[in-house]
Amino acid sequence: MALLNANRSSISFVRLAMASRFFISNSLYCTSAPFSRSASLFIQPRVNFRLKRVPSRDWSNAVPRRAFISSSISTEAFQESSASKKYGSDQIQVYEILDNAVDEAQAGFANKIEVVLLADGSVCVTDNGRGIPTDLHPVTKKSALETVLTVLHAGGKFGGESSGYNVSGGLHGVGLSVVNALSEALEVTVWRDGMEYHQRYSRGNPITALKCQNVSNNDSSGTRIRFWPDKEIFTSAIEFDHNTIAGRIRELAFLNPELRIIFRKEDSIPENSLTTEYFYAGGLVEYVKWLNSDKTPLHDVLSFRKVADGITIDIALQWCSDAYSDTMLGYANSIRTVDGGTHIEGVKASITRTLNSLAKKSKLFKEKDISLSGEHVREGLTCIVSVKVPNPEFEGQTKTRLGNPEVRKVVDQYIQEYLTEYLELHPDVLDSILSKSLNALKVTYYIKHASVAK
């Protein structure tokens, strides 16, 4: 009953609260099963979703030159990029829907997502996951689909194994209900159990009943959300930034190597429409190679994956001879934690301790009291750490920092085990890394003493 009473005013409250808290800005920008079982979901005349053929060089595993991602110190590698600067509140709407689709992929129920920026200003996101449930909700006495779209925190995202997802992202955790409340119009189509369901909404309220019909392909499943941002809230002209959204999609494709994401921007002039497919079977290894495409690596990309205590850890790292700062990117449940957190702390501590220990064993240091600092061992390092955590503890509404203390311990332990084993078996790689670190130490020493001499 409390949920029912809260729902009566939730839509208007959400529209007011979100408009004042997240979406007031002087300048708005809009800047994740086999594919065959649901291929029909992605070609629907109603939204003109048919994809143009493009040259194969523009499709799978394309590794372009860096456009928005540049190296910088620590986890702020993206923070000053053009993608981050153009991050806007209307863009959050796109990410909320996209992250829902990626959650299906992370759970193993989807392997394809399509994102379309349509010429009429709407956005359409389609996945081939399980499809949002449509059964009667026991509390609201409405369909589960309508409940998810109109009641805050009604989705089964968090809570580990007791929820619908072991791990999930979601930029703000507000989900479909807030996107719906902030949309002038929203259309949802669900394919599930051999049926197609369709319903339309306006500013958070259903304007049609839930309609259903049989589909010819009983194996089809998935969800499509198409929405038009509300001009009463987004009073400035809305223009979704293609490059910024493409940057986020590329991240998600790197982080989820079994996921294929097609991104399309329609134009009133068909020749100006853009279609790009993102698929990186190499995952984080390809991500590091992409980031280091204009550098000189000291060795092949090192990578490992470990599942421990319910936490999944993916690490890829590489030192480069012509880089003099580090690039460390952290992700938790596919959400980029630009302010770092316990996973980044675990990486830094483990790398520093492990390399110092191996340096002493190798007798590279003649002086017993010499010790490499974290700054020295990370010079020239590009490292990406992605963790999947059942119950993430984020700091801040936008989830910029991971706070789970258990993550640091697990990351620290297994990086040490992996690096120790690998570098002892590959002494040439160890020597090249330690030589660069020692040179960094010497430079610091000379600069310090030169300033003292003055």
Short mmCIF file of C-alpha atoms in Angstrom, two decimals:
data_model
loop_
_atom_site.label_atom_id
_atom_site.label_comp_id
_atom_site.label_asym_id
_atom_site.label_seq_id
_atom_site.Cartn_x
_atom_site.Cartn_y
_atom_site.Cartn_z
CA MET A 1 0.00 0.00 0.00
CA ALA A 2 2.86 2.36 0.75
CA LEU A 3 4.20 1.76 -2.73
CA LEU A 4 0.80 2.54 -4.23
CA ASN A 5 0.47 5.78 -2.28
CA ALA A 6 3.97 6.85 -3.17
CA ASN A 7 3.36 6.16 -6.83
CA ARG A 8 0.50 8.67 -7.03
CA SER A 9 2.83 11.63 -6.68
CA SER A 10 6.13 10.07 -7.73
CA ILE A 11 5.99 11.16 -11.36
CA SER A 12 5.44 14.85 -10.64
CA PHE A 13 8.01 14.73 -7.84
CA VAL A 14 10.57 13.08 -10.08
CA ARG A 15 10.03 15.64 -12.83
CA LEU A 16 10.49 18.52 -10.39
CA ALA A 17 13.38 17.01 -8.45
CA MET A 18 15.31 15.87 -11.48
CA ALA A 19 14.82 19.15 -13.28
CA SER A 20 16.23 21.08 -10.33
CA ARG A 21 18.89 18.63 -9.18
CA PHE A 22 20.35 17.12 -12.31
CA PHE A 23 19.10 18.90 -15.34
CA ILE A 24 19.42 22.70 -14.94
CA SER A 25 22.25 23.93 -17.11
CA ASN A 26 22.99 26.99 -19.19
CA SER A 27 24.30 24.84 -21.99
CA LEU A 28 22.91 21.33 -22.39
CA TYR A 29 24.74 18.72 -24.36
CA CYS A 30 23.78 15.25 -25.24
CA THR A 31 26.72 14.03 -25.65
CA SER A 32 25.77 -2.47 -22.85
CA ALA A 33 22.24 -15.99 -26.51
CA PRO A 34 22.98 -16.10 -29.94
CA PHE A 35 22.32 -13.22 -32.22
CA SER A 36 20.21 -15.25 -34.63
CA ARG A 37 17.53 -15.93 -32.06
CA SER A 38 16.43 -12.29 -31.97
CA ALA A 39 17.70 -10.73 -35.17
CA SER A 40 14.16 -9.65 -36.05
CA LEU A 41 14.13 -7.27 -33.10
CA PHE A 42 16.52 -4.92 -34.82
CA ILE A 43 14.67 -4.36 -38.08
CA GLN A 44 11.35 -2.71 -37.35
CA PRO A 45 9.76 -0.40 -39.96
CA ARG A 46 8.07 1.63 -37.22
CA VAL A 47 11.33 3.25 -36.20
CA ASN A 48 13.16 2.86 -39.52
CA PHE A 49 15.78 0.70 -37.87
CA ARG A 50 17.20 -0.93 -41.00
CA LEU A 51 20.96 -0.49 -41.16
CA LYS A 52 22.78 0.69 -44.26
CA ARG A 53 25.68 -1.38 -45.50
CA VAL A 54 29.00 0.25 -44.82
CA PRO A 55 32.53 -0.82 -45.78
CA SER A 56 33.81 -3.60 -43.56
CA ARG A 57 36.78 -1.50 -42.51
CA ASP A 58 34.39 0.69 -40.55
CA TRP A 59 32.95 -2.20 -38.58
CA SER A 60 34.22 -4.98 -36.38
CA ASN A 61 37.32 -4.50 -34.29
CA ALA A 62 38.09 -1.11 -35.73
CA VAL A 63 40.86 0.52 -33.70
CA PRO A 64 40.92 4.19 -34.70
CA ARG A 65 43.38 6.76 -33.51
CA ARG A 66 42.57 8.21 -30.14
CA ALA A 67 39.95 10.89 -30.48
CA PHE A 68 38.71 11.53 -26.98
CA ILE A 69 40.94 9.45 -24.70
CA SER A 70 44.33 10.87 -23.89
CA SER A 71 46.92 9.86 -21.36
CA SER A 72 47.15 11.75 -18.10
CA ILE A 73 48.14 11.01 -14.56
CA SER A 74 46.15 8.51 -12.51
CA THR A 75 42.43 7.85 -12.91
CA GLU A 76 41.58 11.26 -14.31
CA ALA A 77 42.58 10.18 -17.81
CA PHE A 78 39.13 10.92 -19.13
CA GLN A 79 38.10 13.65 -16.76
CA GLU A 80 39.45 16.49 -18.86
CA SER A 81 38.61 14.92 -22.20
CA SER A 82 36.13 16.41 -24.61
CA ALA A 83 33.75 13.57 -23.81
CA SER A 84 33.62 14.47 -20.14
CA LYS A 85 33.30 18.18 -20.77
CA LYS A 86 30.25 17.60 -22.96
CA TYR A 87 28.63 15.30 -20.45
CA GLY A 88 25.10 16.62 -19.99
CA SER A 89 21.92 15.79 -18.15
CA ASP A 90 20.02 14.79 -21.26
CA GLN A 91 22.91 12.48 -22.08
CA ILE A 92 22.28 10.78 -18.73
CA GLN A 93 18.93 9.65 -20.13
CA VAL A 94 20.74 7.82 -22.93
CA TYR A 95 23.19 6.24 -20.51
CA GLU A 96 20.46 5.03 -18.15
CA ILE A 97 18.76 3.08 -20.93
CA LEU A 98 22.07 1.89 -22.38
CA ASP A 99 23.30 0.71 -18.97
CA ASN A 100 20.12 -1.32 -18.49
CA ALA A 101 20.85 -3.10 -21.75
CA VAL A 102 24.48 -3.66 -20.74
CA ASP A 103 23.30 -5.20 -17.45
CA GLU A 104 21.48 -7.83 -19.52
CA ALA A 105 24.72 -8.54 -21.37
CA GLN A 106 26.75 -8.74 -18.15
CA ALA A 107 24.22 -11.24 -16.83
CA GLY A 108 24.75 -13.37 -19.95
CA PHE A 109 21.34 -12.80 -21.52
CA ALA A 110 22.21 -10.40 -24.35
CA ASN A 111 25.00 -10.05 -26.87
CA LYS A 112 23.78 -7.23 -29.08
CA ILE A 113 22.63 -3.65 -28.48
CA GLU A 114 21.66 -0.98 -30.97
CA VAL A 115 21.59 2.72 -30.15
CA VAL A 116 20.02 5.10 -32.65
CA LEU A 117 19.89 8.89 -32.56
CA LEU A 118 16.91 9.57 -34.80
CA ALA A 119 16.45 12.63 -36.98
CA ASP A 120 13.34 13.72 -35.05
CA GLY A 121 15.38 14.19 -31.84
CA SER A 122 14.39 10.92 -30.21
CA VAL A 123 16.70 8.13 -29.06
CA CYS A 124 16.07 4.41 -29.47
CA VAL A 125 17.93 1.66 -27.58
CA THR A 126 17.29 -2.01 -28.39
CA ASP A 127 18.77 -5.13 -26.82
CA ASN A 128 18.25 -8.84 -27.38
CA GLY A 129 18.07 -9.71 -23.68
CA ARG A 130 15.24 -11.38 -21.80
CA GLY A 131 12.77 -8.53 -22.19
CA ILE A 132 11.26 -6.61 -19.27
CA PRO A 133 8.67 -8.79 -17.49
CA THR A 134 5.03 -8.00 -18.21
CA ASP A 135 3.31 -10.12 -15.55
CA LEU A 136 0.99 -8.55 -12.99
CA HIS A 137 2.92 -6.90 -10.15
CA PRO A 138 1.67 -8.24 -6.78
CA VAL A 139 1.78 -4.82 -5.06
CA THR A 140 0.90 -2.24 -7.71
CA LYS A 141 -1.63 -4.53 -9.42
CA LYS A 142 -0.27 -3.23 -12.71
CA SER A 143 2.00 -4.94 -15.19
CA ALA A 144 5.61 -5.28 -14.11
CA LEU A 145 6.52 -3.26 -17.19
CA GLU A 146 4.35 -0.30 -16.17
CA THR A 147 5.61 -0.57 -12.59
CA VAL A 148 9.24 -0.37 -13.69
CA LEU A 149 8.42 2.66 -15.84
CA THR A 150 6.45 4.59 -13.24
CA VAL A 151 7.73 3.64 -9.76
CA LEU A 152 11.15 4.65 -8.47
CA HIS A 153 13.55 1.80 -7.60
CA ALA A 154 11.06 -0.82 -8.74
CA GLY A 155 13.57 -2.68 -10.93
CA GLY A 156 15.36 -5.79 -9.67
CA LYS A 157 18.91 -4.48 -9.99
CA PHE A 158 20.74 -4.46 -6.68
CA GLY A 159 20.91 -7.10 -4.01
CA GLY A 160 23.25 -9.68 -5.52
CA GLU A 161 21.88 -13.17 -6.09
CA SER A 162 18.52 -12.25 -4.55
CA SER A 163 17.89 -9.75 -7.35
CA GLY A 164 17.50 -10.16 -11.08
CA TYR A 165 21.20 -9.39 -11.59
CA ASN A 166 24.34 -10.54 -9.80
CA VAL A 167 26.02 -7.30 -10.84
CA SER A 168 24.63 -4.14 -12.38
CA GLY A 169 25.61 -0.61 -13.24
CA GLY A 170 23.29 2.29 -13.91
CA LEU A 171 24.86 5.72 -13.77
CA HIS A 172 22.56 7.22 -11.15
CA GLY A 173 20.42 4.27 -10.11
CA VAL A 174 17.25 6.10 -11.09
CA GLY A 175 16.59 4.05 -14.17
CA LEU A 176 13.65 3.84 -16.50
CA SER A 177 11.16 5.60 -14.25
CA VAL A 178 13.11 8.87 -14.27
CA VAL A 179 13.85 8.71 -18.00
CA ASN A 180 10.14 8.18 -18.51
CA ALA A 181 9.21 11.08 -16.24
CA LEU A 182 11.57 13.39 -18.12
CA SER A 183 10.37 12.41 -21.57
CA GLU A 184 7.69 14.16 -23.57
CA ALA A 185 6.92 10.75 -25.03
CA LEU A 186 8.26 7.25 -24.52
CA GLU A 187 7.48 4.04 -26.37
CA VAL A 188 8.44 0.63 -25.04
CA THR A 189 8.36 -2.64 -26.95
CA VAL A 190 9.10 -5.98 -25.30
CA TRP A 191 9.56 -9.37 -26.94
CA ARG A 192 9.10 -12.18 -24.46
CA ASP A 193 7.64 -15.71 -24.39
CA GLY A 194 6.61 -15.60 -28.04
CA MET A 195 4.70 -12.34 -27.62
CA GLU A 196 5.31 -8.70 -28.53
CA TYR A 197 4.16 -6.10 -26.00
CA HIS A 198 3.86 -2.40 -26.71
CA GLN A 199 2.89 0.63 -24.63
CA ARG A 200 3.19 4.41 -24.92
CA TYR A 201 3.80 6.99 -22.19
CA SER A 202 3.84 10.76 -21.88
CA ARG A 203 5.71 12.58 -19.11
CA GLY A 204 5.74 9.48 -16.95
CA ASN A 205 2.12 8.42 -17.38
CA PRO A 206 0.78 5.62 -19.59
CA ILE A 207 -1.41 6.92 -22.42
CA THR A 208 -2.23 3.52 -23.91
CA ALA A 209 -2.98 0.14 -22.42
CA LEU A 210 -0.38 -2.60 -22.70
CA LYS A 211 -1.01 -4.23 -26.08
CA CYS A 212 0.24 -7.66 -27.04
CA GLN A 213 0.34 -9.86 -30.10
CA ASN A 214 1.92 -13.12 -31.19
CA VAL A 215 5.22 -13.00 -33.06
CA SER A 216 6.31 -15.42 -35.74
CA ASN A 217 9.70 -16.03 -34.14
CA ASN A 218 9.01 -17.61 -30.75
CA ASP A 219 12.69 -17.37 -29.83
CA SER A 220 12.70 -13.58 -30.08
CA SER A 221 13.30 -11.70 -26.86
CA GLY A 222 14.49 -8.25 -25.91
CA THR A 223 13.49 -4.70 -25.13
CA ARG A 224 13.30 -1.50 -27.13
CA ILE A 225 12.98 1.92 -25.51
CA ARG A 226 12.43 5.01 -27.62
CA PHE A 227 12.07 8.40 -25.94
CA TRP A 228 11.75 12.08 -26.77
CA PRO A 229 13.29 14.42 -24.13
CA ASP A 230 10.75 16.80 -22.62
CA LYS A 231 11.11 20.32 -24.03
CA GLU A 232 9.36 21.71 -20.94
CA ILE A 233 12.33 20.58 -18.84
CA PHE A 234 15.14 20.76 -21.39
CA THR A 235 14.31 24.29 -22.44
CA SER A 236 17.53 24.79 -24.43
CA ALA A 237 17.91 23.17 -27.81
CA ILE A 238 18.83 19.52 -27.36
CA GLU A 239 21.48 18.04 -29.59
CA PHE A 240 22.87 14.66 -28.63
CA ASP A 241 26.63 14.70 -29.13
CA HIS A 242 27.59 11.76 -31.33
CA ASN A 243 31.26 11.69 -30.34
CA THR A 244 30.58 11.72 -26.61
CA ILE A 245 28.05 8.90 -26.76
CA ALA A 246 30.37 6.97 -29.10
CA GLY A 247 33.13 7.28 -26.50
CA ARG A 248 30.94 5.70 -23.85
CA ILE A 249 29.80 2.95 -26.22
CA ARG A 250 33.40 2.17 -27.13
CA GLU A 251 34.24 1.83 -23.43
CA LEU A 252 31.38 -0.59 -22.92
CA ALA A 253 32.42 -2.68 -25.92
CA PHE A 254 35.99 -2.94 -24.61
CA LEU A 255 34.73 -3.88 -21.14
CA ASN A 256 32.30 -6.52 -22.43
CA PRO A 257 34.17 -8.48 -25.12
CA GLU A 258 31.20 -10.68 -26.03
CA LEU A 259 28.94 -7.69 -26.60
CA ARG A 260 28.37 -6.10 -30.01
CA ILE A 261 27.04 -2.53 -29.99
CA ILE A 262 25.80 -0.81 -33.13
CA PHE A 263 25.58 2.98 -32.97
CA ARG A 264 23.67 4.91 -35.60
CA LYS A 265 23.04 8.60 -36.05
CA GLU A 266 20.27 9.33 -38.51
CA ASP A 267 20.17 12.51 -40.55
CA SER A 268 17.41 14.12 -42.57
CA ILE A 269 19.82 13.69 -45.49
CA PRO A 270 20.35 9.90 -45.66
CA GLU A 271 23.88 10.25 -47.06
CA ASN A 272 24.92 12.04 -43.85
CA SER A 273 23.78 9.24 -41.56
CA LEU A 274 26.50 7.44 -39.60
CA THR A 275 26.66 3.78 -38.58
CA THR A 276 29.45 2.23 -36.53
CA GLU A 277 29.75 -1.18 -34.91
CA TYR A 278 31.83 -1.69 -31.79
CA PHE A 279 33.04 -5.18 -31.00
CA TYR A 280 36.36 -6.02 -29.34
CA ALA A 281 36.88 -9.73 -28.77
CA GLY A 282 40.19 -8.97 -27.07
CA GLY A 283 38.52 -6.94 -24.34
CA LEU A 284 40.86 -5.00 -22.08
CA VAL A 285 43.93 -6.13 -24.01
CA GLU A 286 42.59 -4.35 -27.09
CA TYR A 287 41.66 -1.39 -24.92
CA VAL A 288 45.25 -0.98 -23.72
CA LYS A 289 46.58 -1.39 -27.27
CA TRP A 290 44.16 1.29 -28.42
CA LEU A 291 45.27 3.69 -25.70
CA ASN A 292 48.93 3.00 -26.49
CA SER A 293 48.57 3.12 -30.27
CA ASP A 294 50.89 6.14 -30.54
CA LYS A 295 53.45 4.91 -27.97
CA THR A 296 56.36 2.47 -27.92
CA PRO A 297 55.56 -0.53 -25.69
CA LEU A 298 58.28 -2.21 -23.65
CA HIS A 299 56.48 -5.56 -23.80
CA ASP A 300 53.23 -7.26 -24.81
CA VAL A 301 50.09 -6.38 -22.87
CA LEU A 302 49.88 -8.33 -19.61
CA SER A 303 46.40 -9.41 -18.58
CA PHE A 304 44.57 -11.78 -16.31
CA ARG A 305 41.08 -12.51 -15.06
CA LYS A 306 40.19 -13.84 -11.62
CA VAL A 307 36.98 -14.57 -9.77
CA ALA A 308 37.32 -14.59 -5.98
CA ASP A 309 34.85 -14.08 -3.14
CA GLY A 310 32.12 -13.23 -5.65
CA ILE A 311 34.23 -10.45 -7.20
CA THR A 312 35.38 -10.66 -10.81
CA ILE A 313 38.65 -8.91 -11.60
CA ASP A 314 39.91 -8.08 -15.10
CA ILE A 315 43.31 -6.42 -15.44
CA ALA A 316 45.37 -5.36 -18.46
CA LEU A 317 48.60 -3.38 -18.23
CA GLN A 318 51.57 -2.32 -20.32
CA TRP A 319 54.62 -0.08 -19.82
CA CYS A 320 55.81 2.16 -22.66
CA SER A 321 59.31 3.55 -23.08
CA ASP A 322 58.25 6.96 -24.40
CA ALA A 323 55.57 7.74 -21.80
CA TYR A 324 56.45 9.60 -18.61
CA SER A 325 53.20 9.56 -16.69
CA ASP A 326 50.70 6.82 -15.96
CA THR A 327 47.22 6.18 -17.30
CA MET A 328 45.11 4.19 -14.84
CA LEU A 329 41.46 3.63 -15.62
CA GLY A 330 39.11 1.97 -13.15
CA TYR A 331 35.67 0.49 -13.79
CA ALA A 332 33.13 -1.07 -11.45
CA ASN A 333 30.27 -2.98 -13.07
CA SER A 334 31.19 -1.23 -16.35
CA ILE A 335 30.84 2.22 -14.76
CA ARG A 336 33.98 4.35 -15.05
CA THR A 337 35.14 5.52 -11.63
CA VAL A 338 36.98 8.70 -12.57
CA ASP A 339 37.91 9.38 -8.93
CA GLY A 340 39.37 5.90 -8.46
CA GLY A 341 38.52 3.89 -5.39
CA THR A 342 39.54 0.70 -3.66
CA HIS A 343 40.20 -1.20 -6.90
CA ILE A 344 42.69 1.45 -8.07
CA GLU A 345 44.26 1.62 -4.60
CA GLY A 346 44.75 -2.15 -4.67
CA VAL A 347 46.43 -1.99 -8.08
CA LYS A 348 48.82 0.79 -7.05
CA ALA A 349 49.83 -0.82 -3.76
CA SER A 350 50.34 -4.25 -5.30
CA ILE A 351 52.42 -3.07 -8.28
CA THR A 352 54.69 -0.94 -6.09
CA ARG A 353 55.28 -3.67 -3.50
CA THR A 354 55.72 -6.44 -6.07
CA LEU A 355 58.24 -4.59 -8.24
CA ASN A 356 60.29 -3.54 -5.22
CA SER A 357 60.35 -7.12 -4.01
CA LEU A 358 61.41 -8.45 -7.42
CA ALA A 359 64.03 -5.72 -7.77
CA LYS A 360 65.68 -6.80 -4.52
CA LYS A 361 65.62 -10.43 -5.60
CA SER A 362 67.21 -9.55 -8.93
CA LYS A 363 69.88 -7.50 -7.14
CA LEU A 364 69.34 -4.63 -9.56
CA PHE A 365 69.83 -2.18 -6.71
CA LYS A 366 73.34 -2.05 -5.37
CA GLU A 367 72.33 0.10 -2.44
CA LYS A 368 70.20 -1.83 0.04
CA ASP A 369 68.17 1.19 1.15
CA ILE A 370 66.95 2.18 -2.33
CA SER A 371 63.22 1.80 -2.78
CA LEU A 372 61.04 2.69 -5.75
CA SER A 373 58.00 4.81 -5.02
CA GLY A 374 54.65 4.29 -6.69
CA GLU A 375 55.32 7.28 -8.92
CA HIS A 376 58.53 5.69 -10.20
CA VAL A 377 57.17 2.20 -10.90
CA ARG A 378 54.08 3.57 -12.65
CA GLU A 379 55.95 5.87 -15.01
CA GLY A 380 54.90 4.92 -18.54
CA LEU A 381 52.26 2.47 -17.29
CA THR A 382 48.87 2.10 -18.92
CA CYS A 383 46.60 0.00 -16.71
CA ILE A 384 42.91 -0.81 -16.86
CA VAL A 385 41.18 -2.58 -14.00
CA SER A 386 37.56 -3.65 -14.27
CA VAL A 387 35.76 -5.26 -11.35
CA LYS A 388 32.30 -6.78 -11.14
CA VAL A 389 30.94 -6.43 -7.61
CA PRO A 390 27.57 -7.84 -6.44
CA ASN A 391 26.96 -5.04 -3.93
CA PRO A 392 28.98 -2.01 -5.02
CA GLU A 393 29.43 0.87 -2.61
CA PHE A 394 29.82 4.01 -4.67
CA GLU A 395 30.69 7.42 -3.33
CA GLY A 396 28.63 10.22 -4.86
CA GLN A 397 25.42 10.15 -6.90
CA THR A 398 27.33 9.80 -10.16
CA LYS A 399 29.35 6.86 -8.82
CA THR A 400 32.78 8.34 -9.46
CA ARG A 401 34.58 6.37 -6.72
CA LEU A 402 34.30 2.76 -5.54
CA GLY A 403 34.30 2.30 -1.78
CA ASN A 404 34.16 -1.48 -1.17
CA PRO A 405 37.10 -2.31 1.16
CA GLU A 406 37.03 -6.01 0.24
CA VAL A 407 37.79 -5.13 -3.38
CA ARG A 408 41.17 -3.63 -2.51
CA LYS A 409 42.27 -6.78 -0.69
CA VAL A 410 41.27 -9.10 -3.54
CA VAL A 411 42.79 -6.91 -6.27
CA ASP A 412 46.02 -6.42 -4.32
CA GLN A 413 46.46 -10.13 -3.64
CA TYR A 414 45.89 -11.44 -7.14
CA ILE A 415 47.87 -8.77 -8.96
CA GLN A 416 50.84 -9.65 -6.76
CA GLU A 417 50.45 -13.35 -7.50
CA TYR A 418 50.10 -12.81 -11.23
CA LEU A 419 52.89 -10.25 -11.64
CA THR A 420 55.33 -12.25 -9.52
CA GLU A 421 54.76 -15.44 -11.48
CA TYR A 422 54.82 -13.77 -14.89
CA LEU A 423 57.85 -11.53 -14.33
CA GLU A 424 59.91 -14.31 -12.77
CA LEU A 425 59.25 -16.38 -15.90
CA HIS A 426 60.02 -13.41 -18.16
CA PRO A 427 63.12 -11.73 -16.69
CA ASP A 428 63.62 -9.62 -19.83
CA VAL A 429 60.26 -7.92 -19.24
CA LEU A 430 61.12 -7.42 -15.57
CA ASP A 431 64.48 -5.86 -16.47
CA SER A 432 62.91 -3.41 -18.92
CA ILE A 433 60.27 -2.31 -16.40
CA LEU A 434 62.75 -1.97 -13.55
CA SER A 435 65.24 -0.08 -15.73
CA LYS A 436 62.58 2.47 -16.63
CA SER A 437 61.53 2.76 -12.99
CA LEU A 438 65.13 3.21 -11.87
CA ASN A 439 65.67 5.92 -14.49
CA ALA A 440 62.59 7.69 -13.15
CA LEU A 441 64.08 7.50 -9.65
CA LYS A 442 67.40 8.92 -10.88
CA VAL A 443 65.67 11.82 -12.64
CA THR A 444 63.77 12.64 -9.45
CA TYR A 445 67.02 12.49 -7.47
CA TYR A 446 68.91 14.78 -9.85
CA ILE A 447 66.09 17.30 -10.04
CA LYS A 448 65.81 17.39 -6.26
CA HIS A 449 69.53 17.90 -5.70
CA ALA A 450 69.83 20.39 -8.53
CA SER A 451 67.18 22.56 -6.92
CA VAL A 452 68.95 22.30 -3.56
CA ALA A 453 72.27 23.32 -5.14
CA LYS A 454 70.70 26.49 -6.50
#
